[in-house]
Short mmCIF file of C-alpha atoms and ligand atoms in Angstrom, two decimals:
data_model
loop_
_atom_site.label_atom_id
_atom_site.label_comp_id
_atom_site.label_asym_id
_atom_site.label_seq_id
_atom_site.Cartn_x
_atom_site.Cartn_y
_atom_site.Cartn_z
CA MET A 1 -80.47 33.37 -20.01
CA LYS A 2 -77.36 34.44 -18.13
CA LEU A 3 -75.00 31.95 -19.77
CA ALA A 4 -76.37 31.72 -23.33
CA ASP A 5 -73.59 30.91 -25.83
CA LYS A 6 -71.19 29.93 -23.06
CA ILE A 7 -69.39 26.62 -22.68
CA ALA A 8 -68.67 25.56 -19.11
CA CYS A 9 -66.45 22.71 -17.97
CA ILE A 10 -67.13 21.41 -14.46
CA THR A 11 -64.63 19.02 -12.92
CA GLY A 12 -66.06 16.53 -10.45
CA GLY A 13 -69.43 17.10 -12.10
CA GLY A 14 -70.63 13.54 -11.58
CA ARG A 15 -72.25 14.15 -8.21
CA GLY A 16 -72.63 16.54 -5.29
CA ILE A 17 -71.71 20.21 -5.69
CA GLY A 18 -70.35 19.79 -9.23
CA ARG A 19 -73.58 18.19 -10.39
CA ALA A 20 -75.60 21.06 -8.90
CA ILE A 21 -73.38 23.63 -10.64
CA ALA A 22 -73.69 21.82 -13.97
CA PHE A 23 -77.50 21.91 -13.68
CA ALA A 24 -77.55 25.57 -12.60
CA PHE A 25 -75.39 26.61 -15.55
CA ALA A 26 -77.36 24.53 -18.06
CA ARG A 27 -80.64 26.05 -16.81
CA GLU A 28 -79.14 29.43 -17.78
CA GLY A 29 -78.34 28.25 -21.30
CA ALA A 30 -74.71 27.10 -21.00
CA ARG A 31 -73.49 24.07 -22.86
CA VAL A 32 -71.87 22.06 -20.08
CA ALA A 33 -69.07 19.52 -20.02
CA VAL A 34 -68.86 17.35 -16.92
CA VAL A 35 -65.64 15.51 -16.23
CA ALA A 36 -64.54 13.14 -13.45
CA ARG A 37 -63.00 9.69 -13.04
CA THR A 38 -66.25 7.70 -12.86
CA ALA A 39 -67.43 7.56 -16.48
CA SER A 40 -70.90 6.23 -15.61
CA GLU A 41 -71.61 9.18 -13.25
CA VAL A 42 -70.59 11.93 -15.67
CA ALA A 43 -72.49 10.21 -18.48
CA ARG A 44 -75.63 10.05 -16.34
CA VAL A 45 -75.43 13.69 -15.26
CA ALA A 46 -74.87 14.82 -18.86
CA GLU A 47 -77.87 12.80 -19.99
CA GLU A 48 -80.11 14.13 -17.21
CA ILE A 49 -79.10 17.72 -18.01
CA SER A 50 -79.77 17.27 -21.72
CA GLU A 51 -83.20 15.87 -20.96
CA GLU A 52 -84.16 18.55 -18.44
CA CYS A 53 -82.58 21.63 -19.98
CA GLY A 54 -82.44 20.79 -23.67
CA VAL A 55 -78.87 22.03 -23.98
CA GLU A 56 -75.95 20.24 -25.55
CA THR A 57 -73.84 18.40 -22.97
CA MET A 58 -70.52 16.69 -23.02
CA HIS A 59 -68.88 14.31 -20.61
CA ALA A 60 -65.40 12.89 -20.35
CA GLU A 61 -63.48 10.64 -18.05
CA CYS A 62 -60.75 12.66 -16.39
CA ASP A 63 -58.40 12.32 -13.45
CA VAL A 64 -57.47 15.92 -12.66
CA SER A 65 -54.29 14.80 -10.90
CA SER A 66 -52.90 13.45 -14.19
CA VAL A 67 -51.63 16.05 -16.65
CA GLU A 68 -52.12 13.60 -19.56
CA SER A 69 -55.68 12.82 -18.51
CA VAL A 70 -56.50 16.55 -18.25
CA ALA A 71 -55.00 17.23 -21.70
CA ARG A 72 -57.04 14.38 -23.22
CA ALA A 73 -60.31 15.39 -21.56
CA PHE A 74 -60.00 19.10 -22.36
CA ALA A 75 -59.11 18.33 -25.99
CA ALA A 76 -62.16 16.05 -26.23
CA VAL A 77 -64.42 18.75 -24.76
CA ALA A 78 -63.07 21.40 -27.17
CA GLU A 79 -63.51 19.07 -30.14
CA LYS A 80 -67.08 18.17 -29.25
CA CYS A 81 -68.07 21.77 -28.50
CA GLY A 82 -66.18 23.30 -31.41
CA ARG A 83 -64.03 25.43 -29.11
CA ALA A 84 -62.54 25.48 -25.63
CA SER A 85 -64.56 26.34 -22.52
CA ASP A 86 -65.39 29.91 -21.52
CA ILE A 87 -65.97 28.90 -17.91
CA LEU A 88 -63.97 26.45 -15.83
CA VAL A 89 -65.18 25.24 -12.45
CA ASN A 90 -62.44 23.44 -10.55
CA ASN A 91 -64.67 21.44 -8.25
CA ALA A 92 -63.08 17.95 -8.23
CA GLY A 93 -61.82 17.20 -4.77
CA ILE A 94 -61.18 14.62 -2.11
CA ALA A 95 -61.26 14.84 1.68
CA GLU A 96 -59.80 12.30 4.06
CA SER A 97 -58.82 12.81 7.66
CA ALA A 98 -56.01 11.60 9.87
CA PRO A 99 -53.95 12.93 12.75
CA LEU A 100 -50.78 14.47 11.34
CA VAL A 101 -48.49 11.75 12.69
CA LYS A 102 -50.68 9.15 10.97
CA THR A 103 -50.85 11.11 7.72
CA ASP A 104 -48.77 8.93 5.43
CA ASP A 105 -47.03 10.21 2.30
CA GLU A 106 -49.76 8.83 0.05
CA LEU A 107 -52.59 10.65 1.83
CA TRP A 108 -50.63 13.90 1.85
CA HIS A 109 -49.62 13.73 -1.82
CA ARG A 110 -53.08 12.55 -2.91
CA HIS A 111 -54.69 15.67 -1.45
CA LEU A 112 -52.20 18.04 -2.99
CA ALA A 113 -52.34 16.18 -6.33
CA VAL A 114 -56.12 16.24 -6.69
CA ASN A 115 -57.20 19.40 -4.86
CA LEU A 116 -54.32 21.74 -5.67
CA THR A 117 -52.29 20.39 -8.60
CA GLY A 118 -55.53 19.27 -10.30
CA THR A 119 -56.79 22.85 -10.09
CA PHE A 120 -53.50 24.06 -11.56
CA TYR A 121 -53.51 21.52 -14.43
CA CYS A 122 -57.10 22.25 -15.45
CA THR A 123 -56.67 26.01 -15.19
CA ARG A 124 -53.46 25.95 -17.23
CA ALA A 125 -55.23 23.88 -19.88
CA ALA A 126 -58.27 26.18 -20.08
CA LEU A 127 -56.69 29.62 -19.74
CA PRO A 128 -55.03 30.18 -23.14
CA ALA A 129 -58.38 30.10 -25.00
CA MET A 130 -59.91 32.48 -22.44
CA ILE A 131 -57.02 34.91 -22.89
CA GLU A 132 -57.29 34.69 -26.68
CA ARG A 133 -61.06 35.32 -26.51
CA GLY A 134 -60.76 38.15 -23.98
CA TRP A 135 -63.39 36.62 -21.71
CA GLY A 136 -63.25 33.86 -19.15
CA ARG A 137 -64.24 32.66 -15.72
CA VAL A 138 -62.30 30.40 -13.39
CA ILE A 139 -64.22 29.32 -10.29
CA ASN A 140 -62.39 27.23 -7.74
CA ILE A 141 -64.40 25.29 -5.18
CA ALA A 142 -62.11 25.58 -2.17
CA SER A 143 -63.46 25.31 1.39
CA ILE A 144 -63.58 27.23 4.65
CA ALA A 145 -60.73 24.79 5.44
CA GLY A 146 -58.78 26.91 2.94
CA LYS A 147 -59.07 29.85 5.32
CA THR A 148 -58.85 28.23 8.72
CA GLY A 149 -57.72 24.97 10.26
CA ALA A 150 -59.28 22.05 12.08
CA PRO A 151 -57.86 18.95 13.76
CA TYR A 152 -57.09 15.91 11.58
CA ILE A 153 -57.40 17.62 8.20
CA ALA A 154 -53.92 19.09 7.71
CA ALA A 155 -53.52 17.63 4.20
CA TYR A 156 -56.97 18.74 3.05
CA SER A 157 -56.66 22.16 4.65
CA ALA A 158 -53.16 22.72 3.22
CA SER A 159 -54.38 21.82 -0.27
CA LYS A 160 -57.33 24.22 -0.01
CA HIS A 161 -55.14 27.03 1.38
CA GLY A 162 -53.03 26.46 -1.73
CA VAL A 163 -56.09 26.82 -3.95
CA LEU A 164 -56.72 30.27 -2.45
CA GLY A 165 -53.13 31.33 -3.15
CA LEU A 166 -53.48 30.18 -6.76
CA THR A 167 -56.83 31.98 -7.05
CA ARG A 168 -55.58 35.30 -5.75
CA SER A 169 -52.36 35.35 -7.78
CA LEU A 170 -53.99 34.32 -11.05
CA ALA A 171 -56.83 36.81 -10.54
CA LEU A 172 -54.31 39.65 -10.57
CA GLU A 173 -52.37 38.13 -13.47
CA VAL A 174 -55.38 38.10 -15.82
CA ALA A 175 -57.38 41.03 -14.43
CA THR A 176 -56.99 43.14 -17.60
CA LYS A 177 -57.93 40.29 -19.94
CA GLY A 178 -61.67 39.99 -19.30
CA ILE A 179 -61.13 37.01 -17.04
CA THR A 180 -62.08 36.68 -13.40
CA VAL A 181 -60.74 34.08 -11.00
CA ASN A 182 -62.53 33.44 -7.73
CA ALA A 183 -62.93 30.79 -5.07
CA ILE A 184 -66.00 29.59 -3.22
CA CYS A 185 -65.44 28.38 0.33
CA PRO A 186 -68.32 26.19 1.49
CA GLY A 187 -68.83 24.90 5.00
CA TYR A 188 -70.20 21.37 5.33
CA VAL A 189 -72.47 20.64 2.36
CA ASP A 190 -75.09 17.91 2.11
CA THR A 191 -73.19 15.58 -0.25
CA ASP A 192 -71.56 12.15 -0.25
CA MET A 193 -68.36 13.77 1.00
CA THR A 194 -70.05 14.80 4.24
CA THR A 195 -71.78 11.41 4.56
CA ARG A 196 -68.36 9.75 4.28
CA ALA A 197 -66.94 12.12 6.93
CA VAL A 198 -69.74 11.14 9.32
CA GLU A 199 -69.22 7.42 8.61
CA ASN A 200 -65.51 7.86 9.18
CA ILE A 201 -66.03 9.50 12.59
CA GLU A 202 -68.35 6.63 13.54
CA ALA A 203 -65.81 4.03 12.41
CA LYS A 204 -62.91 5.69 14.20
CA THR A 205 -64.59 6.78 17.44
CA GLY A 206 -67.72 4.64 17.79
CA ARG A 207 -69.72 7.86 18.11
CA PRO A 208 -73.19 7.31 16.59
CA ALA A 209 -73.59 8.80 13.11
CA ARG A 210 -76.57 10.92 14.21
CA GLU A 211 -74.48 12.60 16.95
CA SER A 212 -71.62 13.32 14.56
CA LEU A 213 -73.98 14.75 11.99
CA ASP A 214 -75.55 16.99 14.63
CA ALA A 215 -72.08 18.15 15.72
CA ILE A 216 -71.23 18.99 12.11
CA LYS A 217 -74.49 20.88 11.67
CA ASN A 218 -73.81 22.79 14.89
CA MET A 219 -70.51 24.10 13.47
CA ASN A 220 -72.72 26.19 11.18
CA PRO A 221 -74.36 29.09 13.10
CA GLN A 222 -77.51 28.28 11.08
CA ARG A 223 -77.38 24.74 12.55
CA ARG A 224 -77.67 22.95 9.21
CA LEU A 225 -75.78 21.61 6.24
CA VAL A 226 -75.40 23.87 3.22
CA GLU A 227 -77.28 22.64 0.12
CA PRO A 228 -75.32 22.04 -3.12
CA ALA A 229 -77.75 24.40 -4.89
CA GLU A 230 -76.63 27.25 -2.63
CA VAL A 231 -73.03 26.82 -3.77
CA ALA A 232 -74.27 26.59 -7.36
CA ALA A 233 -76.17 29.88 -7.02
CA LEU A 234 -72.97 31.71 -6.10
CA ALA A 235 -71.04 29.93 -8.87
CA LEU A 236 -73.69 31.17 -11.32
CA LEU A 237 -73.24 34.77 -10.17
CA LEU A 238 -69.46 34.49 -10.56
CA ALA A 239 -69.81 32.87 -13.99
CA SER A 240 -72.23 35.45 -15.39
CA ASP A 241 -71.59 38.98 -16.63
CA ASP A 242 -73.26 40.22 -13.42
CA GLY A 243 -70.18 38.98 -11.54
CA CYS A 244 -67.59 40.71 -13.75
CA GLY A 245 -66.37 43.00 -10.95
CA ILE A 246 -65.80 40.18 -8.48
CA ASN A 247 -62.20 39.03 -8.84
CA GLY A 248 -59.65 37.35 -6.63
CA GLN A 249 -62.21 36.71 -3.91
CA ALA A 250 -62.74 33.71 -1.66
CA ILE A 251 -66.40 33.81 -0.70
CA ASN A 252 -67.78 31.68 2.12
CA VAL A 253 -71.07 29.77 1.87
CA ASP A 254 -71.13 28.46 5.41
CA GLY A 255 -73.90 30.14 7.36
CA GLY A 256 -71.35 32.44 9.01
CA SER A 257 -69.04 29.96 10.72
CA VAL A 258 -65.96 31.74 9.31
CA LEU A 259 -66.17 35.53 9.27
CA PHE A 260 -63.20 36.41 7.05
P1 LIG B 301 -68.25 14.48 -3.69
O1 LIG B 301 -67.33 13.48 -3.10
O2 LIG B 301 -69.71 14.29 -3.62
O3 LIG B 301 -67.87 14.69 -5.24
C1 LIG B 301 -66.53 14.90 -5.59
C2 LIG B 301 -66.42 14.96 -7.10
O4 LIG B 301 -65.03 15.11 -7.43
C3 LIG B 301 -66.89 13.66 -7.73
O5 LIG B 301 -67.52 13.90 -8.96
C4 LIG B 301 -65.58 12.92 -7.97
O6 LIG B 301 -65.74 11.99 -9.03
C5 LIG B 301 -64.65 14.08 -8.32
N1 LIG B 301 -63.25 13.74 -8.18
C6 LIG B 301 -62.59 13.28 -7.07
N2 LIG B 301 -61.32 13.04 -7.36
C7 LIG B 301 -61.15 13.32 -8.67
C8 LIG B 301 -60.07 13.28 -9.57
N3 LIG B 301 -58.85 12.85 -9.18
N4 LIG B 301 -60.25 13.65 -10.85
C9 LIG B 301 -61.46 14.07 -11.26
N5 LIG B 301 -62.54 14.14 -10.47
C10 LIG B 301 -62.38 13.77 -9.19
O7 LIG B 301 -67.82 15.86 -3.06
P2 LIG B 301 -68.56 17.28 -2.96
O8 LIG B 301 -69.49 17.48 -4.08
O9 LIG B 301 -69.04 17.44 -1.59
O10 LIG B 301 -67.28 18.24 -3.11
C11 LIG B 301 -66.99 18.99 -4.27
C12 LIG B 301 -65.92 20.00 -3.92
O11 LIG B 301 -66.39 20.84 -2.86
C13 LIG B 301 -64.61 19.39 -3.44
O12 LIG B 301 -63.53 20.12 -3.97
C14 LIG B 301 -64.68 19.58 -1.94
O13 LIG B 301 -63.41 19.64 -1.34
C15 LIG B 301 -65.42 20.89 -1.83
N6 LIG B 301 -66.08 21.09 -0.55
C16 LIG B 301 -67.01 20.19 -0.10
C17 LIG B 301 -67.60 20.37 1.14
C18 LIG B 301 -68.60 19.41 1.70
O14 LIG B 301 -68.96 19.53 2.87
N7 LIG B 301 -69.12 18.46 0.93
C19 LIG B 301 -67.24 21.52 1.97
C20 LIG B 301 -66.26 22.40 1.40
C21 LIG B 301 -65.71 22.17 0.19
P3 LIG B 301 -64.86 10.66 -9.19
O15 LIG B 301 -64.64 10.10 -7.83
O16 LIG B 301 -65.69 9.86 -10.11
O17 LIG B 301 -63.59 11.13 -9.85
#
């Protein structure tokens, strides 16, 4: 068991990539805490994991863009588990698109607040216990949009570029403390987020959903969507002792569409 005796907190663990990571960690013995805004989803995932993996689970309602909500949720997780998390996966995220001139203040600030500031709030809340313990893992689910750009996603892309800056700086800050900080940069993954992107293209352009989905798949040289489990497999490597030498990296899981 690669994560026996570890406690892992996964933000946005109620569905999609976060759910897959929570399962992957629990299968390796971690006690997992799943947090997100939709209480029913995190409760269901926690219950399913307990049933399948037989590990203790925890769930809490949490809006990562609210510093008070993060403080409450992380305190609840620490109380239930007896101590703070060893592993933090900053996975909670949103993605909406708009041409820049139609990107209103709310859309812009929402992306920075959830994707970037949320990562900062959760990391700041989790880090002191990792430093005290001399062991920790911070894994940020960024995106290939954190390395490159694309039309209509300036807010999303800017927020994910910010996540990479945070990742790299913090990795160097805590490198001597037994803590690693890394980012995973997926291409399009088969989750609700991608389904919503396809529906949005259809609504805005009238292009049939099937065509848009094919176009998205064709952005990946492997001509497919990435599976959530593939992102989870890399997260598991980064979370385990096997990944202790990997620090400050931003690793793509995208079939080779971005080569840096
Ligand atoms: P989903 O939309 O399927 O899931 C997103 C998760 O984040 C949900 O659990 C959602 O729960 C949670 N979340 C959203 N906003 C907040 C918030 N303010 N506070 C707490 N939780 C929140 O997306 P994916 O699983 O596809 O995406 C997960 C991550 O991977 C995101 O950071 C995304 O940017 C990134 N990513 C996804 C790609 C893709 O193609 N799907 C590609 C590259 C990166 P709730 O709404 O209940 O809060």
